[in-house]
Amino acid sequence: MAKKQAKKKARSSNWKFIKWFWFIFLGGILAVMFVFLLASWGALGEMPDETVLENPKTNLASQVIASDGVTIASYYLNDNRNPVTFDELPKHLVDALIATEDERYFDHAGIDARGTLRAALTLGKGGGASTITQQLAKQLFTKVASLNTAERILQKIKEWVIATRLERQYTKEEIITMYLNIYDFNRQADGIRSAAKIYFNKAPKDLSIEESAMLVGMLKNSSYYDPIKRHDLVKNRRNVVLSQMEKNEYISETLKDSLQALPMEVDYTPQSHKEGLATYFRAYLQEFMKEWASENEKPDGTKYNLYLDGLKIYTTIDSRMQAYAEDAMKEHMKKLQAEFFVQNTKKRNKTAPFTDLTTEEIDRTMQQAMRRSARWKEMKTQGKSEKQIKASFHKKTEMTVFDWNGERDTIMTPYDSIMYYKHFLRSGMMSMDPTTGHVKAWVGGYSMKHFQYDHVRQGKRQVGSTFKPFVYATAVDQLKLSPCDSLPDIQHCIEAGKHGNVEAWCPKNSNNEYGGMRTLKNALANSVNTITAQLIDKVGPQPVVELAQKMGVTSKDLIPVPSIALGTPDINLFEMVGAYSTFANQGIYQKPVMVTRIEDKNGTALYEFVPETKDVLSREAAYVTVNLLQGVTQSGSGARLRHKFAKNTTVYKEIITGYPYEFQNPIAGKTGTTQNNSDGWFMGMVPNLVTGVWVGGEDRSIHFKTTTYGQGAAMALPIWALYMRKCYEDKNLDVSKEDFEKPENLSINVDCSKAAAKDDTKDIDDDLQDLGF
């Protein structure tokens, strides 16, 4: 009897235990469901609605895309984010992500039950339980995890709810893409595209397995796992990711071992608006886009934001040609600057870097430079007095300054830093396809960080003899003159009162030598002033000015007086290249184009450029002018592009970077040198590429003393030659080596071979003499 009662009591006890177990178990499930329900209703705090989940708001950087498809820059405030599609992600990157962050990613609906239970039982010591979808929910809506335990639990619950809703809203592939696009990889690398670019200078699709593993390893905590600061730590983390890939059978053990043995190589490419490729062009483009955005509205009536709306700006710049142009400029300017320093030591030039200025003139120049400086403007806005501002320029301070061997830290006064920077020669360069107007390269200087003045569009300098082709073209167009026609090389005066002259104008040749007859081709090739004076006297300055204006020159200095023939106006490089392109494009002016298309973040076209063209010259006049300009590189001031002087090769190499060039193809061009060698120009053309180069000091009083170094053929031409050599070496660019197209029924004779043969020897001797030999 007692045994029966004991059994009955035991059964009753077991039943109570089972009853309580199921009560607690089911109650727990119901409680969790209720909490989830409360969270979804927003009772535990605000939750994103369906529309927000469909279009989660993230700040997107606007991309600047080159004509060859390379993204060369981004405009952003805080988030340098440019999204990719799933198809742009390499498979091994996705494999590494799943193997490391969420092994059962394709088997759950946002929450990994096994992982969550394991984390609960081991208190997180056996690994975390957050799925990729939960991590995306955190990135999108939680942002920063709370340090308060209760608040963090509520955040986790919300993330679980959002994760399940995200899984219903998006495919697995879309969730992975969104996660990699939104993650902040530190160092302004927002999203996988920026991370690949900044850490490896690549597009995501070009990442190797070990590079993908490194980036996935950073997902644990990108500020801690920083490959720049903690190289060894990140390498170990990379190897953990590779082990996970092997464990989950994405790679073999052999491949894992070989990849783990590799050094971790990072090609750190920081992105800022003052560093990287095409910085001066990007500064121009930034202003262009701001103006465009101010005039264009979104469908909701608000203005587009260049820094937040993820616009895609398709440009005409070719990233390869831009790189070649920048490299060519740096290569030559470093060498030219070294010689300028030698010639402007205090022993050789007591007023260095200025030449022939008095102490009062130097002081006036420096005062103007101080007033133009950012320091002056900033202190002025702070309400500082002029006396206080001036005093600040004479207090020593720590600073980082430009040096051709790399930046260097130093201590000097702001006044001394202005003087220091004035020692550096400046340069600008632009290259354009004359047939389309597409600008292929834009180099406003060699360091945007230290020299922010753009010498392509902002800088206007005296153009010298590069203006003479406008005079010759007008004469050919009006008078049907031939390159073979001859005029006497004698000093020619245009009397007072004629062509707007206030007093008589009697220009001299630069070498002060005269005599004999000169063909027009020979005269332009050797920049003979007396012939140019006779031509402008024949046609008058007004038609020359009108021609230049039709070819895109807007300078206010285009005053219709005879002296304009020798290049007295200040014109920027942008307009000079556009104008010269008219000659190469058979007399048709193509307005330079920089932007071909603008799209919103979804790929909808917002802007497409419309070519602006106009007929300026007849095909015949344009062709004859090009023929005249070919003489410059055949036997004139640009002949060093072709010849190789055995006797003076060493001296030439000291002066001209990269010499000898030995180009064999047809080239039309014109050198230009202004008074006192203040400006050196070279405009060079082949049928599908027109490129202009300017070199000079910040002030006109900063220059070489002799034409040996100061002429356009020595200062500017080498940059053009180095650039073209690089372009020709790149067979994918298809830069023309063909002759310029000859119009049918050409009525003007351009074959001056017999006359040129007599002059060739004299021309080469003149070229050497101009160099000072």
CSV table of N, CA and C in Angstrom, one decimal, residues 254-365:
chain,number,residue,atom,x,y,z
A,254,THR,N,45.6,23.3,-49.2
A,254,THR,CA,46.9,23.7,-49.9
A,254,THR,C,46.8,25.2,-50.3
A,255,LEU,N,45.7,25.6,-50.8
A,255,LEU,CA,45.6,27.1,-51.2
A,255,LEU,C,45.6,27.9,-50.0
A,256,LYS,N,44.9,27.5,-48.9
A,256,LYS,CA,44.9,28.3,-47.7
A,256,LYS,C,46.3,28.5,-47.2
A,257,ASP,N,47.1,27.4,-47.1
A,257,ASP,CA,48.4,27.5,-46.6
A,257,ASP,C,49.3,28.4,-47.4
A,258,SER,N,49.1,28.4,-48.8
A,258,SER,CA,49.9,29.2,-49.6
A,258,SER,C,49.5,30.7,-49.5
A,259,LEU,N,48.2,30.9,-49.3
A,259,LEU,CA,47.7,32.3,-49.2
A,259,LEU,C,48.1,32.9,-47.8
A,260,GLN,N,48.1,32.1,-46.8
A,260,GLN,CA,48.5,32.6,-45.4
A,260,GLN,C,49.9,32.9,-45.4
A,261,ALA,N,50.7,32.2,-46.2
A,261,ALA,CA,52.2,32.5,-46.2
A,261,ALA,C,52.5,33.8,-46.9
A,262,LEU,N,51.6,34.3,-47.7
A,262,LEU,CA,51.9,35.6,-48.4
A,262,LEU,C,52.0,36.8,-47.5
A,263,PRO,N,52.8,37.7,-47.8
A,263,PRO,CA,52.8,39.0,-47.0
A,263,PRO,C,51.5,39.7,-47.3
A,264,MET,N,51.1,40.6,-46.3
A,264,MET,CA,49.9,41.4,-46.6
A,264,MET,C,50.4,42.7,-47.2
A,265,GLU,N,50.1,42.9,-48.4
A,265,GLU,CA,50.5,44.1,-49.2
A,265,GLU,C,49.3,45.0,-49.4
A,266,VAL,N,49.5,46.2,-48.9
A,266,VAL,CA,48.4,47.2,-49.0
A,266,VAL,C,48.9,48.4,-49.9
A,267,ASP,N,48.2,48.7,-50.9
A,267,ASP,CA,48.5,49.9,-51.7
A,267,ASP,C,47.6,51.0,-51.2
A,268,TYR,N,48.0,51.6,-50.1
A,268,TYR,CA,47.1,52.7,-49.5
A,268,TYR,C,47.0,53.9,-50.4
A,269,THR,N,45.8,54.2,-50.8
A,269,THR,CA,45.6,55.3,-51.7
A,269,THR,C,44.5,56.2,-51.1
A,270,PRO,N,45.0,57.1,-50.2
A,270,PRO,CA,44.0,58.0,-49.5
A,270,PRO,C,43.3,58.9,-50.5
A,271,GLN,N,42.0,59.1,-50.3
A,271,GLN,CA,41.2,59.9,-51.2
A,271,GLN,C,40.8,61.2,-50.5
A,272,SER,N,41.2,62.3,-51.1
A,272,SER,CA,40.8,63.6,-50.6
A,272,SER,C,40.6,64.5,-51.9
A,273,HIS,N,40.0,65.7,-51.7
A,273,HIS,CA,39.8,66.5,-52.8
A,273,HIS,C,41.0,67.2,-53.4
A,274,LYS,N,42.1,67.1,-52.6
A,274,LYS,CA,43.4,67.7,-53.0
A,274,LYS,C,44.5,66.7,-53.4
A,275,GLU,N,44.1,65.4,-53.4
A,275,GLU,CA,45.1,64.4,-53.7
A,275,GLU,C,44.4,63.4,-54.7
A,276,GLY,N,45.3,62.7,-55.4
A,276,GLY,CA,44.8,61.7,-56.4
A,276,GLY,C,44.9,62.2,-57.8
A,277,LEU,N,44.1,61.6,-58.7
A,277,LEU,CA,44.2,61.9,-60.1
A,277,LEU,C,43.3,63.1,-60.4
A,278,ALA,N,43.7,64.0,-61.3
A,278,ALA,CA,42.9,65.1,-61.9
A,278,ALA,C,42.3,66.0,-60.8
A,279,THR,N,43.1,66.4,-59.9
A,279,THR,CA,42.6,67.2,-58.8
A,279,THR,C,42.1,68.6,-59.2
A,280,TYR,N,42.9,69.2,-60.2
A,280,TYR,CA,42.5,70.5,-60.6
A,280,TYR,C,41.2,70.4,-61.5
A,281,PHE,N,41.1,69.4,-62.3
A,281,PHE,CA,39.8,69.2,-63.0
A,281,PHE,C,38.7,68.9,-62.1
A,282,ARG,N,38.9,68.2,-61.0
A,282,ARG,CA,37.8,67.9,-60.1
A,282,ARG,C,37.4,69.1,-59.4
A,283,ALA,N,38.3,70.1,-59.1
A,283,ALA,CA,37.9,71.3,-58.5
A,283,ALA,C,37.0,72.1,-59.4
A,284,TYR,N,37.4,72.2,-60.7
A,284,TYR,CA,36.5,72.8,-61.7
A,284,TYR,C,35.2,72.1,-61.8
A,285,LEU,N,35.2,70.8,-61.8
A,285,LEU,CA,33.9,70.0,-62.0
A,285,LEU,C,33.0,70.2,-60.7
A,286,GLN,N,33.6,70.4,-59.6
A,286,GLN,CA,32.9,70.6,-58.4
A,286,GLN,C,32.0,71.9,-58.5
A,287,GLU,N,32.6,72.9,-59.0
A,287,GLU,CA,31.9,74.2,-59.2
A,287,GLU,C,30.8,74.0,-60.3
A,288,PHE,N,31.2,73.3,-61.4
A,288,PHE,CA,30.2,73.0,-62.5
A,288,PHE,C,29.0,72.3,-61.9
A,289,MET,N,29.2,71.3,-61.1
A,289,MET,CA,28.1,70.5,-60.5
A,289,MET,C,27.3,71.3,-59.5
A,290,LYS,N,27.9,72.2,-58.7
A,290,LYS,CA,27.2,73.0,-57.8
A,290,LYS,C,26.2,73.9,-58.6
A,291,GLU,N,26.7,74.5,-59.7
A,291,GLU,CA,25.8,75.4,-60.5
A,291,GLU,C,24.7,74.5,-61.1
A,292,TRP,N,25.1,73.4,-61.6
A,292,TRP,CA,24.0,72.5,-62.2
A,292,TRP,C,23.0,72.1,-61.2
A,293,ALA,N,23.4,71.7,-60.0
A,293,ALA,CA,22.5,71.3,-58.9
A,293,ALA,C,21.6,72.4,-58.5
A,294,SER,N,22.1,73.7,-58.5
A,294,SER,CA,21.3,74.8,-58.1
A,294,SER,C,20.2,75.1,-59.1
A,295,GLU,N,20.3,74.6,-60.3
A,295,GLU,CA,19.4,74.9,-61.4
A,295,GLU,C,18.5,73.7,-61.7
A,296,ASN,N,18.7,72.6,-61.0
A,296,ASN,CA,17.9,71.4,-61.3
A,296,ASN,C,17.3,70.8,-60.0
A,297,GLU,N,16.1,70.3,-60.1
A,297,GLU,CA,15.3,69.8,-59.0
A,297,GLU,C,15.1,68.3,-59.1
A,298,LYS,N,14.9,67.7,-57.9
A,298,LYS,CA,14.5,66.3,-57.9
A,298,LYS,C,13.0,66.2,-58.1
A,299,PRO,N,12.4,65.1,-58.4
A,299,PRO,CA,11.0,65.0,-58.5
A,299,PRO,C,10.2,65.5,-57.4
A,300,ASP,N,10.8,65.5,-56.1
A,300,ASP,CA,10.1,66.0,-55.0
A,300,ASP,C,10.2,67.5,-54.8
A,301,GLY,N,10.9,68.1,-55.7
A,301,GLY,CA,11.0,69.6,-55.7
A,301,GLY,C,12.3,70.1,-55.0
A,302,THR,N,13.0,69.2,-54.3
A,302,THR,CA,14.2,69.6,-53.6
A,302,THR,C,15.4,69.6,-54.6
A,303,LYS,N,16.5,70.3,-54.2
A,303,LYS,CA,17.6,70.4,-55.1
A,303,LYS,C,18.5,69.2,-54.9
A,304,TYR,N,19.3,68.8,-55.9
A,304,TYR,CA,20.2,67.8,-55.8
A,304,TYR,C,21.4,68.2,-55.0
A,305,ASN,N,21.9,67.2,-54.2
A,305,ASN,CA,23.1,67.5,-53.3
A,305,ASN,C,24.2,66.7,-53.9
A,306,LEU,N,25.3,67.4,-54.3
A,306,LEU,CA,26.4,66.7,-54.9
A,306,LEU,C,27.1,65.7,-53.9
A,307,TYR,N,27.0,66.0,-52.6
A,307,TYR,CA,27.8,65.2,-51.6
A,307,TYR,C,27.0,64.1,-51.0
A,308,LEU,N,25.6,64.1,-51.2
A,308,LEU,CA,24.8,63.1,-50.5
A,308,LEU,C,24.0,62.2,-51.5
A,309,ASP,N,23.8,62.6,-52.7
A,309,ASP,CA,22.7,62.0,-53.5
A,309,ASP,C,23.3,60.9,-54.5
A,310,GLY,N,24.5,60.6,-54.4
A,310,GLY,CA,25.1,59.5,-55.2
A,310,GLY,C,24.9,59.7,-56.7
A,311,LEU,N,25.2,60.9,-57.2
A,311,LEU,CA,25.1,61.1,-58.6
A,311,LEU,C,26.3,60.4,-59.3
A,312,LYS,N,26.1,60.1,-60.6
A,312,LYS,CA,27.2,59.6,-61.4
A,312,LYS,C,27.5,60.6,-62.5
A,313,ILE,N,28.7,61.1,-62.5
A,313,ILE,CA,29.1,62.2,-63.4
A,313,ILE,C,30.1,61.6,-64.4
A,314,TYR,N,29.6,61.4,-65.6
A,314,TYR,CA,30.5,60.8,-66.7
A,314,TYR,C,31.2,62.0,-67.4
A,315,THR,N,32.5,61.9,-67.4
A,315,THR,CA,33.4,62.9,-67.9
A,315,THR,C,34.1,62.5,-69.2
A,316,THR,N,34.7,63.4,-69.8
A,316,THR,CA,35.5,63.1,-71.0
A,316,THR,C,37.0,62.8,-70.7
A,317,ILE,N,37.4,63.0,-69.5
A,317,ILE,CA,38.8,62.8,-69.1
A,317,ILE,C,39.1,61.3,-69.3
A,318,ASP,N,40.2,61.0,-69.9
A,318,ASP,CA,40.7,59.6,-70.0
A,318,ASP,C,41.7,59.4,-68.9
A,319,SER,N,41.4,58.5,-68.0
A,319,SER,CA,42.3,58.3,-66.8
A,319,SER,C,43.7,58.0,-67.1
A,320,ARG,N,43.9,57.3,-68.2
A,320,ARG,CA,45.3,57.0,-68.7
A,320,ARG,C,46.0,58.2,-69.2
A,321,MET,N,45.4,58.9,-70.0
A,321,MET,CA,46.0,60.2,-70.6
A,321,MET,C,46.2,61.2,-69.5
A,322,GLN,N,45.3,61.3,-68.5
A,322,GLN,CA,45.4,62.2,-67.4
A,322,GLN,C,46.7,61.8,-66.6
A,323,ALA,N,46.9,60.6,-66.4
A,323,ALA,CA,48.1,60.1,-65.6
A,323,ALA,C,49.3,60.4,-66.4
A,324,TYR,N,49.3,60.2,-67.7
A,324,TYR,CA,50.5,60.5,-68.5
A,324,TYR,C,50.8,61.9,-68.5
A,325,ALA,N,49.8,62.8,-68.5
A,325,ALA,CA,50.0,64.2,-68.6
A,325,ALA,C,50.6,64.7,-67.2
A,326,GLU,N,50.1,64.2,-66.1
A,326,GLU,CA,50.6,64.6,-64.8
A,326,GLU,C,52.0,64.1,-64.6
A,327,ASP,N,52.3,62.9,-65.1
A,327,ASP,CA,53.7,62.3,-64.9
A,327,ASP,C,54.6,63.1,-65.8
A,328,ALA,N,54.2,63.5,-67.0
A,328,ALA,CA,55.1,64.3,-67.9
A,328,ALA,C,55.4,65.6,-67.3
A,329,MET,N,54.4,66.3,-66.7
A,329,MET,CA,54.6,67.6,-66.1
A,329,MET,C,55.6,67.5,-64.9
A,330,LYS,N,55.4,66.5,-64.1
A,330,LYS,CA,56.2,66.4,-62.9
A,330,LYS,C,57.7,66.0,-63.3
A,331,GLU,N,57.8,65.2,-64.3
A,331,GLU,CA,59.1,64.8,-64.7
A,331,GLU,C,60.0,66.0,-65.2
A,332,HIS,N,59.3,66.8,-66.0
A,332,HIS,CA,60.1,68.0,-66.6
A,332,HIS,C,60.2,69.1,-65.5
A,333,MET,N,59.2,69.4,-64.8
A,333,MET,CA,59.2,70.5,-63.9
A,333,MET,C,60.2,70.3,-62.8
A,334,LYS,N,60.4,69.1,-62.3
A,334,LYS,CA,61.3,68.8,-61.3
A,334,LYS,C,62.7,69.1,-61.8
A,335,LYS,N,63.0,68.8,-63.0
A,335,LYS,CA,64.3,69.0,-63.6
A,335,LYS,C,64.5,70.5,-63.9
A,336,LEU,N,63.5,71.2,-64.4
A,336,LEU,CA,63.6,72.6,-64.7
A,336,LEU,C,63.7,73.4,-63.4
A,337,GLN,N,63.0,73.0,-62.4
A,337,GLN,CA,63.1,73.7,-61.1
A,337,GLN,C,64.5,73.6,-60.5
A,338,ALA,N,65.1,72.5,-60.6
A,338,ALA,CA,66.4,72.3,-60.1
A,338,ALA,C,67.4,73.4,-60.7
A,339,GLU,N,67.3,73.6,-62.0
A,339,GLU,CA,68.1,74.6,-62.7
A,339,GLU,C,67.7,76.0,-62.3
A,340,PHE,N,66.4,76.2,-62.1
A,340,PHE,CA,66.0,77.6,-61.6
A,340,PHE,C,66.6,77.9,-60.3
A,341,PHE,N,66.6,76.9,-59.4
A,341,PHE,CA,67.2,77.1,-58.1
A,341,PHE,C,68.7,77.4,-58.2
A,342,VAL,N,69.4,76.7,-59.1
A,342,VAL,CA,70.8,77.0,-59.3
A,342,VAL,C,71.1,78.4,-59.7
A,343,GLN,N,70.2,78.9,-60.6
A,343,GLN,CA,70.4,80.2,-61.2
A,343,GLN,C,69.9,81.3,-60.2
A,344,ASN,N,69.2,80.9,-59.2
A,344,ASN,CA,68.6,81.9,-58.3
A,344,ASN,C,69.1,81.8,-56.8
A,345,THR,N,70.3,81.4,-56.7
A,345,THR,CA,70.9,81.5,-55.3
A,345,THR,C,71.2,82.9,-55.0
A,346,LYS,N,71.3,83.3,-53.8
A,346,LYS,CA,71.5,84.7,-53.4
A,346,LYS,C,72.8,85.2,-54.0
A,347,LYS,N,73.8,84.3,-54.2
A,347,LYS,CA,75.1,84.8,-54.8
A,347,LYS,C,74.8,85.2,-56.2
A,348,ARG,N,74.0,84.5,-57.0
A,348,ARG,CA,73.8,84.8,-58.4
A,348,ARG,C,72.7,85.8,-58.6
A,349,ASN,N,71.7,85.8,-57.7
A,349,ASN,CA,70.6,86.8,-57.9
A,349,ASN,C,70.2,87.3,-56.5
A,350,LYS,N,70.6,88.5,-56.1
A,350,LYS,CA,70.4,89.0,-54.8
A,350,LYS,C,68.9,89.2,-54.5
A,351,THR,N,68.1,89.3,-55.6
A,351,THR,CA,66.6,89.6,-55.4
A,351,THR,C,65.8,88.3,-55.6
A,352,ALA,N,66.5,87.2,-55.6
A,352,ALA,CA,65.8,85.9,-55.9
A,352,ALA,C,64.5,85.7,-55.1
A,353,PRO,N,63.5,85.2,-55.6
A,353,PRO,CA,63.4,84.7,-57.0
A,353,PRO,C,63.0,85.7,-58.1
A,354,PHE,N,62.9,87.0,-57.7
A,354,PHE,CA,62.6,88.0,-58.6
A,354,PHE,C,63.8,88.5,-59.4
A,355,THR,N,63.6,89.0,-60.6
A,355,THR,CA,64.6,89.5,-61.4
A,355,THR,C,64.4,90.9,-61.7
A,356,ASP,N,65.4,91.8,-61.5
A,356,ASP,CA,65.3,93.2,-61.9
A,356,ASP,C,64.2,94.0,-61.2
A,357,LEU,N,64.0,93.6,-59.9
A,357,LEU,CA,63.0,94.4,-59.1
A,357,LEU,C,63.7,95.2,-58.0
A,358,THR,N,63.2,96.3,-57.7
A,358,THR,CA,63.8,97.1,-56.6
A,358,THR,C,63.2,96.5,-55.3
A,359,THR,N,63.8,97.0,-54.2
A,359,THR,CA,63.4,96.5,-52.9
A,359,THR,C,61.9,96.9,-52.6
A,360,GLU,N,61.6,98.2,-53.1
A,360,GLU,CA,60.2,98.7,-52.9
A,360,GLU,C,59.2,97.8,-53.8
A,361,GLU,N,59.6,97.4,-55.0
A,361,GLU,CA,58.7,96.6,-55.8
A,361,GLU,C,58.5,95.2,-55.2
A,362,ILE,N,59.6,94.7,-54.7
A,362,ILE,CA,59.5,93.3,-54.0
A,362,ILE,C,58.5,93.4,-52.8
A,363,ASP,N,58.7,94.5,-52.0
A,363,ASP,CA,57.8,94.6,-50.8
A,363,ASP,C,56.4,94.8,-51.3
A,364,ARG,N,56.1,95.5,-52.3
A,364,ARG,CA,54.7,95.7,-52.8
A,364,ARG,C,54.2,94.4,-53.3
A,365,THR,N,55.0,93.6,-54.0
A,365,THR,CA,54.5,92.3,-54.5
A,365,THR,C,54.2,91.3,-53.3
